[in-house]
Amino acid sequence: LAEYQTISWEAGRLRMLDQRLLPAETVYQYYTRPEEIAGAIRDMVIRGAPAIGAAAAFGLALAAERSPAQDRDGLITDLEQAARLLRAARPTAVNLSWALDRVMNKVKSVPADEPDQIRVAVLEEAQAIAAEDVAVNRQIGLNGVPLVPDGARIIHHCNTGSLATVDYGTALGVIRAAYENGKNLHVFVDETRPRLQGARLTSWELKRLNIPHSVVVDGSSGYLMSRVGVDLCIVGADRVASNGDTANKIGTYNLALVAYAHGVPFYVACPTSTIDLSIKSGDEIEIEQRPADEVTFLGEVQLTPDGVSASNPAFDITPARYITAIITERGIAYPPYEESLASLL
Ligand code: MRU
């Protein structure tokens, strides 16, 4: 596992690696209040669907610890308020709601009236979510290995590694598992405008793992597939609908279309907690709109003329017909996804 820790619980505080500062600085931030966790998720101190789910669960543990409630109902009311705050931090990744619902269901099932026992249960459930995430990711990685041919040239979008999860990663976990199983490979790392999760974070992780890679601009997929050769694309997911439509970082849909046009396999790797069977298709997924200055500025440098507006949708929806397979910890789903995804859950 990584020598850095994306998220960890330390004696009543939540410690998170500040991903806004990577790769220049490795700084850990400490949090003691649920509203600070909501802020850290919104500001992307921590990001990536499974990682923000775990952060939200620990946010409830902080809420439980700080709540002065002396009785069960009072504590549950305080936790519900914190859950609303955390849920609103980012709308697209279903793992956030999934983790909050899981902790709240646990709370409601604790037979004890004693609020301290509920406080213990909240923290234990958050720790279970974090521990399971690592095990789940390792299994996703192993399940994906047979799909990676020896010598594979792979396009990867955004960051789906240890930094986007509690550890190990999803799509990057598959790449990592293939490499650890002796496959030669080269990863083309999409830089992933506007926040550069690929250039800043994925390359940081791959460099530490000694996995051969080169950073490419997001628009290079057509060139790479037609002139260089690409064997597969693999990406993560923020929410997968019942029919397989997949929300992921903006630019994923474009990449899938280029892959489809070139007959290159396009894989999604995600835990089953990212699959949302309550919705039929991607049309029902809310796309987060982020501030325009993420597009018009690069750090302190203004890129556009004064007063120019920008739109900044953070995710797009790749229609299921462009997805070759969805790799989960419970196995690989192939089309038709209505059936294959339902049978995994
Ligand atoms: O805006 P981000 O950086 O949170 O977006 C992250 C992604 O789109 C990832 O691909 C997704 O969350 C899966 S991470 C294992």
PDB file of C-alpha atoms in Angstrom, residues 71-178:
ATOM      1  CA  ASP A  71     -30.290  10.794  24.479  1.00  0.00           C
ATOM      2  CA  ARG A  72     -30.658   8.665  21.384  1.00  0.00           C
ATOM      3  CA  ASP A  73     -33.185  10.885  19.578  1.00  0.00           C
ATOM      4  CA  GLY A  74     -31.135  14.035  20.146  1.00  0.00           C
ATOM      5  CA  LEU A  75     -28.015  12.386  18.808  1.00  0.00           C
ATOM      6  CA  ILE A  76     -29.811  11.021  15.745  1.00  0.00           C
ATOM      7  CA  THR A  77     -31.203  14.497  15.011  1.00  0.00           C
ATOM      8  CA  ASP A  78     -27.683  15.966  15.167  1.00  0.00           C
ATOM      9  CA  LEU A  79     -26.340  13.213  12.912  1.00  0.00           C
ATOM     10  CA  GLU A  80     -29.117  13.740  10.385  1.00  0.00           C
ATOM     11  CA  GLN A  81     -28.292  17.428  10.244  1.00  0.00           C
ATOM     12  CA  ALA A  82     -24.600  16.672   9.655  1.00  0.00           C
ATOM     13  CA  ALA A  83     -25.523  14.105   6.986  1.00  0.00           C
ATOM     14  CA  ARG A  84     -27.555  16.738   5.089  1.00  0.00           C
ATOM     15  CA  LEU A  85     -24.591  19.101   5.149  1.00  0.00           C
ATOM     16  CA  LEU A  86     -22.142  16.441   3.971  1.00  0.00           C
ATOM     17  CA  ARG A  87     -24.495  15.108   1.281  1.00  0.00           C
ATOM     18  CA  ALA A  88     -24.775  18.565  -0.267  1.00  0.00           C
ATOM     19  CA  ALA A  89     -20.994  18.977  -0.598  1.00  0.00           C
ATOM     20  CA  ARG A  90     -20.803  17.374  -4.068  1.00  0.00           C
ATOM     21  CA  PRO A  91     -23.815  15.960  -5.944  1.00  0.00           C
ATOM     22  CA  THR A  92     -22.562  13.572  -8.636  1.00  0.00           C
ATOM     23  CA  ALA A  93     -20.618  10.771  -6.902  1.00  0.00           C
ATOM     24  CA  VAL A  94     -23.171   8.392  -5.372  1.00  0.00           C
ATOM     25  CA  ASN A  95     -20.543   6.995  -2.974  1.00  0.00           C
ATOM     26  CA  LEU A  96     -21.050  10.076  -0.820  1.00  0.00           C
ATOM     27  CA  SER A  97     -24.761   9.347  -0.240  1.00  0.00           C
ATOM     28  CA  TRP A  98     -24.093   5.629  -0.116  1.00  0.00           C
ATOM     29  CA  ALA A  99     -21.633   6.008   2.780  1.00  0.00           C
ATOM     30  CA  LEU A 100     -23.869   8.431   4.692  1.00  0.00           C
ATOM     31  CA  ASP A 101     -26.895   6.142   4.288  1.00  0.00           C
ATOM     32  CA  ARG A 102     -24.872   3.155   5.402  1.00  0.00           C
ATOM     33  CA  VAL A 103     -23.749   4.884   8.615  1.00  0.00           C
ATOM     34  CA  MET A 104     -27.252   6.254   9.354  1.00  0.00           C
ATOM     35  CA  ASN A 105     -28.813   2.815   8.822  1.00  0.00           C
ATOM     36  CA  LYS A 106     -26.277   1.374  11.218  1.00  0.00           C
ATOM     37  CA  VAL A 107     -27.099   4.054  13.797  1.00  0.00           C
ATOM     38  CA  LYS A 108     -30.806   3.298  13.568  1.00  0.00           C
ATOM     39  CA  SER A 109     -30.189  -0.422  13.992  1.00  0.00           C
ATOM     40  CA  VAL A 110     -28.163  -0.044  17.222  1.00  0.00           C
ATOM     41  CA  PRO A 111     -30.464  -1.476  19.900  1.00  0.00           C
ATOM     42  CA  ALA A 112     -28.979   0.580  22.721  1.00  0.00           C
ATOM     43  CA  ASP A 113     -30.509   3.812  24.042  1.00  0.00           C
ATOM     44  CA  GLU A 114     -27.131   4.844  25.349  1.00  0.00           C
ATOM     45  CA  PRO A 115     -25.810   7.648  23.059  1.00  0.00           C
ATOM     46  CA  ASP A 116     -22.190   6.691  23.701  1.00  0.00           C
ATOM     47  CA  GLN A 117     -22.832   3.260  22.240  1.00  0.00           C
ATOM     48  CA  ILE A 118     -24.221   4.943  19.141  1.00  0.00           C
ATOM     49  CA  ARG A 119     -21.124   7.156  18.977  1.00  0.00           C
ATOM     50  CA  VAL A 120     -18.947   4.039  19.007  1.00  0.00           C
ATOM     51  CA  ALA A 121     -21.098   2.407  16.304  1.00  0.00           C
ATOM     52  CA  VAL A 122     -20.770   5.449  14.016  1.00  0.00           C
ATOM     53  CA  LEU A 123     -16.988   5.442  14.226  1.00  0.00           C
ATOM     54  CA  GLU A 124     -16.816   1.664  13.763  1.00  0.00           C
ATOM     55  CA  GLU A 125     -18.986   1.853  10.661  1.00  0.00           C
ATOM     56  CA  ALA A 126     -16.856   4.640   9.172  1.00  0.00           C
ATOM     57  CA  GLN A 127     -13.733   2.579   9.849  1.00  0.00           C
ATOM     58  CA  ALA A 128     -15.379  -0.470   8.260  1.00  0.00           C
ATOM     59  CA  ILE A 129     -16.220   1.543   5.132  1.00  0.00           C
ATOM     60  CA  ALA A 130     -12.596   2.682   4.888  1.00  0.00           C
ATOM     61  CA  ALA A 131     -11.141  -0.793   5.445  1.00  0.00           C
ATOM     62  CA  GLU A 132     -13.549  -2.447   3.000  1.00  0.00           C
ATOM     63  CA  ASP A 133     -12.696   0.111   0.327  1.00  0.00           C
ATOM     64  CA  VAL A 134      -9.083  -1.052   0.264  1.00  0.00           C
ATOM     65  CA  ALA A 135     -10.061  -4.736   0.040  1.00  0.00           C
ATOM     66  CA  VAL A 136     -12.655  -3.992  -2.647  1.00  0.00           C
ATOM     67  CA  ASN A 137     -10.127  -2.078  -4.738  1.00  0.00           C
ATOM     68  CA  ARG A 138      -7.592  -4.880  -4.582  1.00  0.00           C
ATOM     69  CA  GLN A 139     -10.262  -7.263  -5.846  1.00  0.00           C
ATOM     70  CA  ILE A 140     -11.279  -4.888  -8.666  1.00  0.00           C
ATOM     71  CA  GLY A 141      -7.612  -4.804  -9.643  1.00  0.00           C
ATOM     72  CA  LEU A 142      -7.310  -8.581  -9.705  1.00  0.00           C
ATOM     73  CA  ASN A 143     -10.577  -8.983 -11.616  1.00  0.00           C
ATOM     74  CA  GLY A 144      -9.339  -6.578 -14.265  1.00  0.00           C
ATOM     75  CA  VAL A 145      -5.918  -8.150 -14.870  1.00  0.00           C
ATOM     76  CA  PRO A 146      -7.097 -10.600 -17.599  1.00  0.00           C
ATOM     77  CA  LEU A 147      -8.434  -7.665 -19.638  1.00  0.00           C
ATOM     78  CA  VAL A 148      -4.978  -6.086 -19.896  1.00  0.00           C
ATOM     79  CA  PRO A 149      -2.827  -7.659 -22.609  1.00  0.00           C
ATOM     80  CA  ASP A 150       0.932  -7.853 -22.191  1.00  0.00           C
ATOM     81  CA  GLY A 151       2.516  -4.780 -23.741  1.00  0.00           C
ATOM     82  CA  ALA A 152      -0.735  -2.797 -23.413  1.00  0.00           C
ATOM     83  CA  ARG A 153      -0.815   0.891 -24.241  1.00  0.00           C
ATOM     84  CA  ILE A 154      -3.525   2.345 -22.059  1.00  0.00           C
ATOM     85  CA  ILE A 155      -5.295   5.709 -21.884  1.00  0.00           C
ATOM     86  CA  HIS A 156      -6.424   6.673 -18.375  1.00  0.00           C
ATOM     87  CA  HIS A 157      -8.503   9.738 -17.495  1.00  0.00           C
ATOM     88  CA  CYS A 158      -8.532  11.779 -14.262  1.00  0.00           C
ATOM     89  CA  ASN A 159      -7.185  10.151 -11.081  1.00  0.00           C
ATOM     90  CA  THR A 160      -8.556   6.865  -9.824  1.00  0.00           C
ATOM     91  CA  GLY A 161      -5.667   5.684  -7.659  1.00  0.00           C
ATOM     92  CA  SER A 162      -4.810   5.637  -3.957  1.00  0.00           C
ATOM     93  CA  LEU A 163      -5.617   9.337  -3.815  1.00  0.00           C
ATOM     94  CA  ALA A 164      -9.161   8.872  -5.145  1.00  0.00           C
ATOM     95  CA  THR A 165      -9.910   6.001  -2.760  1.00  0.00           C
ATOM     96  CA  VAL A 166      -8.837   5.011   0.745  1.00  0.00           C
ATOM     97  CA  ASP A 167      -5.972   3.131  -0.914  1.00  0.00           C
ATOM     98  CA  TYR A 168      -4.953   1.206  -4.049  1.00  0.00           C
ATOM     99  CA  GLY A 169      -7.454   2.678  -6.517  1.00  0.00           C
ATOM    100  CA  THR A 170     -10.013   1.416  -9.040  1.00  0.00           C
ATOM    101  CA  ALA A 171      -9.044   1.931 -12.697  1.00  0.00           C
ATOM    102  CA  LEU A 172      -5.504   2.711 -11.612  1.00  0.00           C
ATOM    103  CA  GLY A 173      -5.783  -0.354  -9.359  1.00  0.00           C
ATOM    104  CA  VAL A 174      -6.377  -2.515 -12.451  1.00  0.00           C
ATOM    105  CA  ILE A 175      -3.340  -0.948 -14.133  1.00  0.00           C
ATOM    106  CA  ARG A 176      -1.327  -1.467 -10.986  1.00  0.00           C
ATOM    107  CA  ALA A 177      -2.422  -5.089 -10.526  1.00  0.00           C
ATOM    108  CA  ALA A 178      -1.599  -5.848 -14.172  1.00  0.00           C
TER     109      ALA A 178
END
